[in-house]
Amino acid sequence: MGLVHRKKPDNSLPAAGPPREEISHSESATRRRRDFFFFFLLLLLTSAAARRSASRRPDGAARAGSTRPALALEKAPVSREAAAQRSRSPLLIRGVAQRGAVPEEMQRLGDFRLPPFFNYPPYFTLQPVRETREKQVQLWKDLILDYCRSQKLYIISLEEDFPLFSNPKIERSLSHEAKEVFLAALVNEGRAEWMDKGHKKCLILWLRIQDWANYILNFVKDNGLEDSVMTVEEIRSGIETHGTELAGIDRGVLMRALKLLEQKGKAAIFKGTSADDEGVKFSA
């Protein structure tokens, strides 16, 4: 009788995946990574939306929670008027930055139009650099002559308020030293004269005495007044001189000009019973 071979039972375990504990740990890590990815994506989307919202704000406000101001506020825009004002300024005082136009500029003094430099504080302080001061002095000389001529002013007192020497809009005034420097420059050019040794009053000659004499002579010729007699007061306030430079002329300046004409044989001055009766006869 033959032998029957029986198959032995296989007691070995079948191949399987990792233990259940390991499976649970791996799934948890995967979920954490997925959650972190979605959270990061949501954060990016939220930040982008906030930036778009801030950029659409008309007032250029900064994003909420940001310490950096919006770009529109980082650099204040310069208006066209401010840029034009800078370009018109004939002198840039060294070490002083001109930051746009003055909020409230003083454009006129009565009916007299003021130059642009009158609204810049550095021009009211004597400049230490020689070249800069020369330009500053020239500007003030021209301004004083133009203003006095337009207003028919002849005497400036350094101890009294003179409207041209201060600008209340920028809270600046010329010092006594600056006034004397500017007027002394006019004196040196024959456009002004000190009326006292203490330099407290200054006679402004927006026309020199010789120029006044020539002006009077031309006025006489243009109006056919040769060989005619006029009183000094008629020259100063008469109908013939109305609307001319002679209207309201300082009496002292007029007499000096007439005496100069008399020395040249172009006029003869007659004394009257009073100063108002003084007359002059012009010759061809």
PDB file of C-alpha atoms in Angstrom:
ATOM      1  CA  MET A   1       0.000   0.000   0.000  1.00  0.00           C
ATOM      2  CA  GLY A   2       1.453   3.268  -1.043  1.00  0.00           C
ATOM      3  CA  LEU A   3       2.171   6.206   1.202  1.00  0.00           C
ATOM      4  CA  VAL A   4      -0.128   9.294   1.112  1.00  0.00           C
ATOM      5  CA  HIS A   5       1.664  12.593   1.438  1.00  0.00           C
ATOM      6  CA  ARG A   6      -0.392  15.209   3.238  1.00  0.00           C
ATOM      7  CA  LYS A   7       0.302  18.907   2.672  1.00  0.00           C
ATOM      8  CA  LYS A   8       1.475  20.498   5.805  1.00  0.00           C
ATOM      9  CA  PRO A   9      -0.509  23.501   6.891  1.00  0.00           C
ATOM     10  CA  ASP A  10       1.236  26.863   6.194  1.00  0.00           C
ATOM     11  CA  ASN A  11       1.516  28.541   9.504  1.00  0.00           C
ATOM     12  CA  SER A  12       3.364  31.626   8.077  1.00  0.00           C
ATOM     13  CA  LEU A  13       1.528  34.970   8.103  1.00  0.00           C
ATOM     14  CA  PRO A  14       0.495  36.470   4.784  1.00  0.00           C
ATOM     15  CA  ALA A  15       2.244  39.641   3.560  1.00  0.00           C
ATOM     16  CA  ALA A  16       0.518  42.746   4.858  1.00  0.00           C
ATOM     17  CA  GLY A  17       1.013  46.548   5.205  1.00  0.00           C
ATOM     18  CA  PRO A  18       2.406  48.302   8.206  1.00  0.00           C
ATOM     19  CA  PRO A  19       0.768  47.972  11.587  1.00  0.00           C
ATOM     20  CA  ARG A  20      -2.444  49.813  12.285  1.00  0.00           C
ATOM     21  CA  GLU A  21      -0.672  52.296  14.552  1.00  0.00           C
ATOM     22  CA  GLU A  22       1.729  53.224  11.753  1.00  0.00           C
ATOM     23  CA  ILE A  23      -1.175  53.677   9.297  1.00  0.00           C
ATOM     24  CA  SER A  24      -2.931  56.060  11.697  1.00  0.00           C
ATOM     25  CA  HIS A  25       0.195  58.179  12.176  1.00  0.00           C
ATOM     26  CA  SER A  26       0.826  58.519   8.400  1.00  0.00           C
ATOM     27  CA  GLU A  27      -2.741  59.587   7.645  1.00  0.00           C
ATOM     28  CA  SER A  28      -2.587  62.231  10.378  1.00  0.00           C
ATOM     29  CA  ALA A  29       0.611  63.780   8.951  1.00  0.00           C
ATOM     30  CA  THR A  30      -0.939  63.868   5.476  1.00  0.00           C
ATOM     31  CA  ARG A  31      -4.017  65.649   6.793  1.00  0.00           C
ATOM     32  CA  ARG A  32      -1.844  68.230   8.601  1.00  0.00           C
ATOM     33  CA  ARG A  33       0.108  68.958   5.450  1.00  0.00           C
ATOM     34  CA  ARG A  34      -3.131  69.335   3.469  1.00  0.00           C
ATOM     35  CA  ASP A  35      -4.640  71.642   6.089  1.00  0.00           C
ATOM     36  CA  PHE A  36      -1.510  73.789   6.170  1.00  0.00           C
ATOM     37  CA  PHE A  37      -1.538  74.087   2.368  1.00  0.00           C
ATOM     38  CA  PHE A  38      -5.163  75.253   2.317  1.00  0.00           C
ATOM     39  CA  PHE A  39      -4.524  77.678   5.182  1.00  0.00           C
ATOM     40  CA  PHE A  40      -1.506  79.190   3.374  1.00  0.00           C
ATOM     41  CA  LEU A  41      -3.529  79.479   0.132  1.00  0.00           C
ATOM     42  CA  LEU A  42      -6.359  81.187   1.983  1.00  0.00           C
ATOM     43  CA  LEU A  43      -3.887  83.607   3.562  1.00  0.00           C
ATOM     44  CA  LEU A  44      -2.480  84.556   0.150  1.00  0.00           C
ATOM     45  CA  LEU A  45      -5.930  85.135  -1.299  1.00  0.00           C
ATOM     46  CA  THR A  46      -6.966  87.284   1.664  1.00  0.00           C
ATOM     47  CA  SER A  47      -3.788  89.388   1.439  1.00  0.00           C
ATOM     48  CA  ALA A  48      -4.239  89.918  -2.315  1.00  0.00           C
ATOM     49  CA  ALA A  49      -7.830  91.005  -1.823  1.00  0.00           C
ATOM     50  CA  ALA A  50      -6.793  93.478   0.874  1.00  0.00           C
ATOM     51  CA  ARG A  51      -4.167  95.001  -1.406  1.00  0.00           C
ATOM     52  CA  ARG A  52      -6.670  95.427  -4.238  1.00  0.00           C
ATOM     53  CA  SER A  53      -9.153  97.047  -1.880  1.00  0.00           C
ATOM     54  CA  ALA A  54      -6.524  99.501  -0.560  1.00  0.00           C
ATOM     55  CA  SER A  55      -5.429 100.465  -4.062  1.00  0.00           C
ATOM     56  CA  ARG A  56      -9.017 101.380  -4.977  1.00  0.00           C
ATOM     57  CA  ARG A  57      -9.456 103.776  -2.024  1.00  0.00           C
ATOM     58  CA  PRO A  58      -9.723 107.392  -3.278  1.00  0.00           C
ATOM     59  CA  ASP A  59      -7.851 108.789  -0.284  1.00  0.00           C
ATOM     60  CA  GLY A  60      -4.821 106.549  -0.798  1.00  0.00           C
ATOM     61  CA  ALA A  61      -5.097 105.205   2.725  1.00  0.00           C
ATOM     62  CA  ALA A  62      -2.720 102.496   3.912  1.00  0.00           C
ATOM     63  CA  ARG A  63      -3.733  98.853   4.301  1.00  0.00           C
ATOM     64  CA  ALA A  64      -5.204  97.895   7.628  1.00  0.00           C
ATOM     65  CA  GLY A  65      -2.552  96.761  10.054  1.00  0.00           C
ATOM     66  CA  SER A  66       0.306  98.097   7.926  1.00  0.00           C
ATOM     67  CA  THR A  67       2.852 100.478   9.421  1.00  0.00           C
ATOM     68  CA  ARG A  68       3.991 101.712   5.995  1.00  0.00           C
ATOM     69  CA  PRO A  69       1.962 104.651   4.613  1.00  0.00           C
ATOM     70  CA  ALA A  70       0.380 104.443   1.186  1.00  0.00           C
ATOM     71  CA  LEU A  71       2.599 105.492  -1.716  1.00  0.00           C
ATOM     72  CA  ALA A  72       0.466 108.521  -2.445  1.00  0.00           C
ATOM     73  CA  LEU A  73       1.364 109.939   0.963  1.00  0.00           C
ATOM     74  CA  GLU A  74       5.085 109.264   0.826  1.00  0.00           C
ATOM     75  CA  LYS A  75       5.816 112.180  -1.498  1.00  0.00           C
ATOM     76  CA  ALA A  76       3.676 115.290  -1.416  1.00  0.00           C
ATOM     77  CA  PRO A  77       2.832 116.463  -4.962  1.00  0.00           C
ATOM     78  CA  VAL A  78       4.160 119.836  -6.078  1.00  0.00           C
ATOM     79  CA  SER A  79       1.542 122.000  -7.725  1.00  0.00           C
ATOM     80  CA  ARG A  80       2.159 123.779 -11.012  1.00  0.00           C
ATOM     81  CA  GLU A  81       1.908 127.130  -9.242  1.00  0.00           C
ATOM     82  CA  ALA A  82       4.581 126.113  -6.723  1.00  0.00           C
ATOM     83  CA  ALA A  83       6.883 124.867  -9.491  1.00  0.00           C
ATOM     84  CA  ALA A  84       6.413 128.106 -11.429  1.00  0.00           C
ATOM     85  CA  GLN A  85       7.101 130.142  -8.309  1.00  0.00           C
ATOM     86  CA  ARG A  86      10.410 128.290  -7.803  1.00  0.00           C
ATOM     87  CA  SER A  87      11.466 128.870 -11.386  1.00  0.00           C
ATOM     88  CA  ARG A  88      10.691 132.589 -11.152  1.00  0.00           C
ATOM     89  CA  SER A  89      12.767 133.089  -8.024  1.00  0.00           C
ATOM     90  CA  PRO A  90      15.960 134.833  -9.218  1.00  0.00           C
ATOM     91  CA  LEU A  91      18.058 133.784  -6.241  1.00  0.00           C
ATOM     92  CA  LEU A  92      18.395 130.571  -4.285  1.00  0.00           C
ATOM     93  CA  ILE A  93      19.874 131.252  -0.888  1.00  0.00           C
ATOM     94  CA  ARG A  94      22.444 128.581  -0.135  1.00  0.00           C
ATOM     95  CA  GLY A  95      21.509 126.054   2.536  1.00  0.00           C
ATOM     96  CA  VAL A  96      17.795 126.862   2.337  1.00  0.00           C
ATOM     97  CA  ALA A  97      15.497 124.472   0.506  1.00  0.00           C
ATOM     98  CA  GLN A  98      12.461 126.033  -1.128  1.00  0.00           C
ATOM     99  CA  ARG A  99       9.661 123.589  -0.392  1.00  0.00           C
ATOM    100  CA  GLY A 100       6.878 124.796  -2.617  1.00  0.00           C
ATOM    101  CA  ALA A 101       4.939 128.009  -2.583  1.00  0.00           C
ATOM    102  CA  VAL A 102       4.188 129.870   0.617  1.00  0.00           C
ATOM    103  CA  PRO A 103       0.631 128.985   1.746  1.00  0.00           C
ATOM    104  CA  GLU A 104      -0.446 132.634   1.774  1.00  0.00           C
ATOM    105  CA  GLU A 105       1.640 134.836  -0.434  1.00  0.00           C
ATOM    106  CA  MET A 106       1.695 138.603  -0.263  1.00  0.00           C
ATOM    107  CA  GLN A 107       1.078 139.515  -3.889  1.00  0.00           C
ATOM    108  CA  ARG A 108       0.411 143.243  -3.607  1.00  0.00           C
ATOM    109  CA  LEU A 109       1.090 146.201  -1.395  1.00  0.00           C
ATOM    110  CA  GLY A 110      -1.778 148.506  -2.157  1.00  0.00           C
ATOM    111  CA  ASP A 111      -1.808 148.796  -5.939  1.00  0.00           C
ATOM    112  CA  PHE A 112       1.858 147.824  -6.229  1.00  0.00           C
ATOM    113  CA  ARG A 113       2.629 144.294  -7.396  1.00  0.00           C
ATOM    114  CA  LEU A 114       5.359 142.665  -5.341  1.00  0.00           C
ATOM    115  CA  PRO A 115       8.101 140.531  -6.918  1.00  0.00           C
ATOM    116  CA  PRO A 116       8.226 136.768  -6.205  1.00  0.00           C
ATOM    117  CA  PHE A 117      11.282 136.975  -3.935  1.00  0.00           C
ATOM    118  CA  PHE A 118       9.305 139.075  -1.437  1.00  0.00           C
ATOM    119  CA  ASN A 119       7.630 135.874  -0.198  1.00  0.00           C
ATOM    120  CA  TYR A 120      10.826 133.975   0.642  1.00  0.00           C
ATOM    121  CA  PRO A 121      12.138 134.455   4.205  1.00  0.00           C
ATOM    122  CA  PRO A 122      15.883 134.308   3.340  1.00  0.00           C
ATOM    123  CA  TYR A 123      15.643 137.591   1.439  1.00  0.00           C
ATOM    124  CA  PHE A 124      14.818 139.398   4.682  1.00  0.00           C
ATOM    125  CA  THR A 125      18.124 138.326   6.265  1.00  0.00           C
ATOM    126  CA  LEU A 126      21.497 139.678   5.178  1.00  0.00           C
ATOM    127  CA  GLN A 127      23.374 136.861   3.493  1.00  0.00           C
ATOM    128  CA  PRO A 128      26.974 136.179   4.615  1.00  0.00           C
ATOM    129  CA  VAL A 129      28.295 135.019   1.224  1.00  0.00           C
ATOM    130  CA  ARG A 130      29.477 138.003  -0.827  1.00  0.00           C
ATOM    131  CA  GLU A 131      28.153 136.857  -4.190  1.00  0.00           C
ATOM    132  CA  THR A 132      24.788 135.960  -2.720  1.00  0.00           C
ATOM    133  CA  ARG A 133      24.526 139.264  -0.854  1.00  0.00           C
ATOM    134  CA  GLU A 134      25.302 141.254  -4.007  1.00  0.00           C
ATOM    135  CA  LYS A 135      22.323 139.651  -5.745  1.00  0.00           C
ATOM    136  CA  GLN A 136      20.171 140.210  -2.680  1.00  0.00           C
ATOM    137  CA  VAL A 137      21.130 143.898  -2.444  1.00  0.00           C
ATOM    138  CA  GLN A 138      20.417 144.442  -6.142  1.00  0.00           C
ATOM    139  CA  LEU A 139      16.941 142.962  -5.788  1.00  0.00           C
ATOM    140  CA  TRP A 140      16.135 145.221  -2.840  1.00  0.00           C
ATOM    141  CA  LYS A 141      17.542 148.333  -4.567  1.00  0.00           C
ATOM    142  CA  ASP A 142      15.278 147.770  -7.568  1.00  0.00           C
ATOM    143  CA  LEU A 143      12.300 147.052  -5.339  1.00  0.00           C
ATOM    144  CA  ILE A 144      12.774 150.218  -3.255  1.00  0.00           C
ATOM    145  CA  LEU A 145      13.101 152.446  -6.332  1.00  0.00           C
ATOM    146  CA  ASP A 146      10.123 150.871  -8.111  1.00  0.00           C
ATOM    147  CA  TYR A 147       7.899 151.069  -5.063  1.00  0.00           C
ATOM    148  CA  CYS A 148       8.811 154.652  -4.191  1.00  0.00           C
ATOM    149  CA  ARG A 149       8.310 155.759  -7.785  1.00  0.00           C
ATOM    150  CA  SER A 150       4.889 154.099  -8.073  1.00  0.00           C
ATOM    151  CA  GLN A 151       3.749 155.588  -4.756  1.00  0.00           C
ATOM    152  CA  LYS A 152       5.578 158.909  -5.249  1.00  0.00           C
ATOM    153  CA  LEU A 153       7.480 158.494  -1.998  1.00  0.00           C
ATOM    154  CA  TYR A 154      10.682 160.424  -1.454  1.00  0.00           C
ATOM    155  CA  ILE A 155      11.660 159.956   2.193  1.00  0.00           C
ATOM    156  CA  ILE A 156      12.216 156.729   4.102  1.00  0.00           C
ATOM    157  CA  SER A 157      12.704 156.814   7.852  1.00  0.00           C
ATOM    158  CA  LEU A 158      14.624 153.910   9.340  1.00  0.00           C
ATOM    159  CA  GLU A 159      13.051 154.500  12.736  1.00  0.00           C
ATOM    160  CA  GLU A 160       9.478 154.347  11.483  1.00  0.00           C
ATOM    161  CA  ASP A 161       7.495 151.490  10.008  1.00  0.00           C
ATOM    162  CA  PHE A 162       7.815 151.329   6.249  1.00  0.00           C
ATOM    163  CA  PRO A 163       5.391 148.877   4.582  1.00  0.00           C
ATOM    164  CA  LEU A 164       7.952 147.578   2.104  1.00  0.00           C
ATOM    165  CA  PHE A 165      10.318 146.371   4.814  1.00  0.00           C
ATOM    166  CA  SER A 166       8.084 143.673   6.306  1.00  0.00           C
ATOM    167  CA  ASN A 167       5.935 140.783   5.144  1.00  0.00           C
ATOM    168  CA  PRO A 168       3.360 139.744   7.743  1.00  0.00           C
ATOM    169  CA  LYS A 169       2.356 136.701   5.701  1.00  0.00           C
ATOM    170  CA  ILE A 170       5.697 135.023   6.313  1.00  0.00           C
ATOM    171  CA  GLU A 171       6.360 136.911   9.569  1.00  0.00           C
ATOM    172  CA  ARG A 172       9.597 138.490   8.367  1.00  0.00           C
ATOM    173  CA  SER A 173      10.958 142.033   8.633  1.00  0.00           C
ATOM    174  CA  LEU A 174      14.222 143.664   7.679  1.00  0.00           C
ATOM    175  CA  SER A 175      16.572 144.448  10.513  1.00  0.00           C
ATOM    176  CA  HIS A 176      17.866 147.998  10.998  1.00  0.00           C
ATOM    177  CA  GLU A 177      21.223 146.831   9.646  1.00  0.00           C
ATOM    178  CA  ALA A 178      19.660 145.370   6.499  1.00  0.00           C
ATOM    179  CA  LYS A 179      17.690 148.577   5.817  1.00  0.00           C
ATOM    180  CA  GLU A 180      20.839 150.661   6.149  1.00  0.00           C
ATOM    181  CA  VAL A 181      22.812 148.318   3.868  1.00  0.00           C
ATOM    182  CA  PHE A 182      20.208 148.468   1.094  1.00  0.00           C
ATOM    183  CA  LEU A 183      19.756 152.246   1.315  1.00  0.00           C
ATOM    184  CA  ALA A 184      23.514 152.832   1.500  1.00  0.00           C
ATOM    185  CA  ALA A 185      23.843 150.924  -1.776  1.00  0.00           C
ATOM    186  CA  LEU A 186      21.394 153.381  -3.354  1.00  0.00           C
ATOM    187  CA  VAL A 187      23.326 156.319  -1.901  1.00  0.00           C
ATOM    188  CA  ASN A 188      26.535 154.998  -3.458  1.00  0.00           C
ATOM    189  CA  GLU A 189      24.849 154.984  -6.873  1.00  0.00           C
ATOM    190  CA  GLY A 190      23.446 158.505  -6.522  1.00  0.00           C
ATOM    191  CA  ARG A 191      19.891 157.194  -6.237  1.00  0.00           C
ATOM    192  CA  ALA A 192      19.475 158.276  -2.631  1.00  0.00           C
ATOM    193  CA  GLU A 193      20.937 160.669  -0.043  1.00  0.00           C
ATOM    194  CA  TRP A 194      21.174 160.523   3.714  1.00  0.00           C
ATOM    195  CA  MET A 195      19.306 163.456   5.241  1.00  0.00           C
ATOM    196  CA  ASP A 196      21.174 163.373   8.550  1.00  0.00           C
ATOM    197  CA  LYS A 197      24.519 162.237   9.929  1.00  0.00           C
ATOM    198  CA  GLY A 198      22.920 159.489  11.968  1.00  0.00           C
ATOM    199  CA  HIS A 199      21.453 157.874   8.833  1.00  0.00           C
ATOM    200  CA  LYS A 200      17.951 157.949  10.261  1.00  0.00           C
ATOM    201  CA  LYS A 201      16.267 159.372   7.157  1.00  0.00           C
ATOM    202  CA  CYS A 202      17.009 158.811   3.500  1.00  0.00           C
ATOM    203  CA  LEU A 203      15.913 160.828   0.456  1.00  0.00           C
ATOM    204  CA  ILE A 204      15.074 158.481  -2.417  1.00  0.00           C
ATOM    205  CA  LEU A 205      15.958 159.761  -5.881  1.00  0.00           C
ATOM    206  CA  TRP A 206      14.212 157.379  -8.233  1.00  0.00           C
ATOM    207  CA  LEU A 207      15.282 159.988 -10.751  1.00  0.00           C
ATOM    208  CA  ARG A 208      18.635 161.637 -10.147  1.00  0.00           C
ATOM    209  CA  ILE A 209      18.686 165.455  -9.913  1.00  0.00           C
ATOM    210  CA  GLN A 210      20.163 165.672 -13.418  1.00  0.00           C
ATOM    211  CA  ASP A 211      17.432 163.367 -14.701  1.00  0.00           C
ATOM    212  CA  TRP A 212      14.787 165.541 -13.040  1.00  0.00           C
ATOM    213  CA  ALA A 213      16.234 168.637 -14.695  1.00  0.00           C
ATOM    214  CA  ASN A 214      16.101 166.943 -18.091  1.00  0.00           C
ATOM    215  CA  TYR A 215      12.555 165.756 -17.451  1.00  0.00           C
ATOM    216  CA  ILE A 216      11.397 169.303 -16.579  1.00  0.00           C
ATOM    217  CA  LEU A 217      13.081 170.738 -19.657  1.00  0.00           C
ATOM    218  CA  ASN A 218      11.428 168.166 -21.931  1.00  0.00           C
ATOM    219  CA  PHE A 219       8.071 168.843 -20.273  1.00  0.00           C
ATOM    220  CA  VAL A 220       8.445 172.569 -20.953  1.00  0.00           C
ATOM    221  CA  LYS A 221       9.298 171.982 -24.619  1.00  0.00           C
ATOM    222  CA  ASP A 222       6.551 169.411 -25.201  1.00  0.00           C
ATOM    223  CA  ASN A 223       3.908 171.764 -23.777  1.00  0.00           C
ATOM    224  CA  GLY A 224       5.169 174.989 -25.410  1.00  0.00           C
ATOM    225  CA  LEU A 225       5.989 176.651 -22.081  1.00  0.00           C
ATOM    226  CA  GLU A 226       9.205 178.344 -23.184  1.00  0.00           C
ATOM    227  CA  ASP A 227       9.366 181.967 -22.005  1.00  0.00           C
ATOM    228  CA  SER A 228       6.429 181.235 -19.699  1.00  0.00           C
ATOM    229  CA  VAL A 229       6.328 181.757 -15.958  1.00  0.00           C
ATOM    230  CA  MET A 230       5.025 179.074 -13.596  1.00  0.00           C
ATOM    231  CA  THR A 231       4.927 179.022  -9.835  1.00  0.00           C
ATOM    232  CA  VAL A 232       6.623 176.178  -8.011  1.00  0.00           C
ATOM    233  CA  GLU A 233       3.257 174.982  -6.716  1.00  0.00           C
ATOM    234  CA  GLU A 234       1.812 174.938 -10.232  1.00  0.00           C
ATOM    235  CA  ILE A 235       4.612 172.621 -11.255  1.00  0.00           C
ATOM    236  CA  ARG A 236       3.946 170.351  -8.294  1.00  0.00           C
ATOM    237  CA  SER A 237       0.147 170.281  -8.373  1.00  0.00           C
ATOM    238  CA  GLY A 238      -1.099 172.221 -11.380  1.00  0.00           C
ATOM    239  CA  ILE A 239      -3.343 171.059 -14.209  1.00  0.00           C
ATOM    240  CA  GLU A 240      -0.467 171.072 -16.689  1.00  0.00           C
ATOM    241  CA  THR A 241       1.553 168.541 -14.717  1.00  0.00           C
ATOM    242  CA  HIS A 242      -1.356 166.284 -13.733  1.00  0.00           C
ATOM    243  CA  GLY A 243      -0.597 162.688 -14.665  1.00  0.00           C
ATOM    244  CA  THR A 244       3.131 163.312 -15.090  1.00  0.00           C
ATOM    245  CA  GLU A 245       6.133 162.500 -12.923  1.00  0.00           C
ATOM    246  CA  LEU A 246       6.101 166.124 -11.730  1.00  0.00           C
ATOM    247  CA  ALA A 247       2.752 165.737  -9.988  1.00  0.00           C
ATOM    248  CA  GLY A 248       3.451 165.649  -6.250  1.00  0.00           C
ATOM    249  CA  ILE A 249       7.214 165.963  -6.646  1.00  0.00           C
ATOM    250  CA  ASP A 250       9.111 166.629  -3.445  1.00  0.00           C
ATOM    251  CA  ARG A 251       9.664 170.374  -3.147  1.00  0.00           C
ATOM    252  CA  GLY A 252      13.310 170.054  -2.184  1.00  0.00           C
ATOM    253  CA  VAL A 253      14.027 167.806  -5.181  1.00  0.00           C
ATOM    254  CA  LEU A 254      12.192 170.174  -7.518  1.00  0.00           C
ATOM    255  CA  MET A 255      14.101 173.228  -6.326  1.00  0.00           C
ATOM    256  CA  ARG A 256      17.418 171.463  -6.772  1.00  0.00           C
ATOM    257  CA  ALA A 257      16.475 170.501 -10.331  1.00  0.00           C
ATOM    258  CA  LEU A 258      15.322 174.072 -11.109  1.00  0.00           C
ATOM    259  CA  LYS A 259      18.552 175.529  -9.719  1.00  0.00           C
ATOM    260  CA  LEU A 260      20.508 173.159 -11.938  1.00  0.00           C
ATOM    261  CA  LEU A 261      18.554 174.447 -14.952  1.00  0.00           C
ATOM    262  CA  GLU A 262      19.193 178.002 -13.800  1.00  0.00           C
ATOM    263  CA  GLN A 263      22.932 177.296 -13.709  1.00  0.00           C
ATOM    264  CA  LYS A 264      22.701 176.109 -17.320  1.00  0.00           C
ATOM    265  CA  GLY A 265      20.767 179.214 -18.378  1.00  0.00           C
ATOM    266  CA  LYS A 266      17.571 177.270 -19.028  1.00  0.00           C
ATOM    267  CA  ALA A 267      15.496 178.794 -16.216  1.00  0.00           C
ATOM    268  CA  ALA A 268      15.288 181.841 -13.938  1.00  0.00           C
ATOM    269  CA  ILE A 269      13.901 181.528 -10.411  1.00  0.00           C
ATOM    270  CA  PHE A 270      11.981 184.459  -8.896  1.00  0.00           C
ATOM    271  CA  LYS A 271      11.532 184.884  -5.165  1.00  0.00           C
ATOM    272  CA  GLY A 272       8.044 185.692  -3.958  1.00  0.00           C
ATOM    273  CA  THR A 273       6.594 186.954  -0.729  1.00  0.00           C
ATOM    274  CA  SER A 274       6.242 183.318   0.394  1.00  0.00           C
ATOM    275  CA  ALA A 275       7.429 179.926  -0.669  1.00  0.00           C
ATOM    276  CA  ASP A 276       4.174 179.340  -2.501  1.00  0.00           C
ATOM    277  CA  ASP A 277       4.755 182.458  -4.608  1.00  0.00           C
ATOM    278  CA  GLU A 278       8.139 181.405  -5.912  1.00  0.00           C
ATOM    279  CA  GLY A 279       8.123 181.294  -9.688  1.00  0.00           C
ATOM    280  CA  VAL A 280      10.333 180.192 -12.526  1.00  0.00           C
ATOM    281  CA  LYS A 281      10.647 181.348 -16.095  1.00  0.00           C
ATOM    282  CA  PHE A 282      11.871 178.856 -18.626  1.00  0.00           C
ATOM    283  CA  SER A 283      13.860 179.803 -21.670  1.00  0.00           C
ATOM    284  CA  ALA A 284      14.334 177.972 -24.952  1.00  0.00           C
TER     285      ALA A 284
END
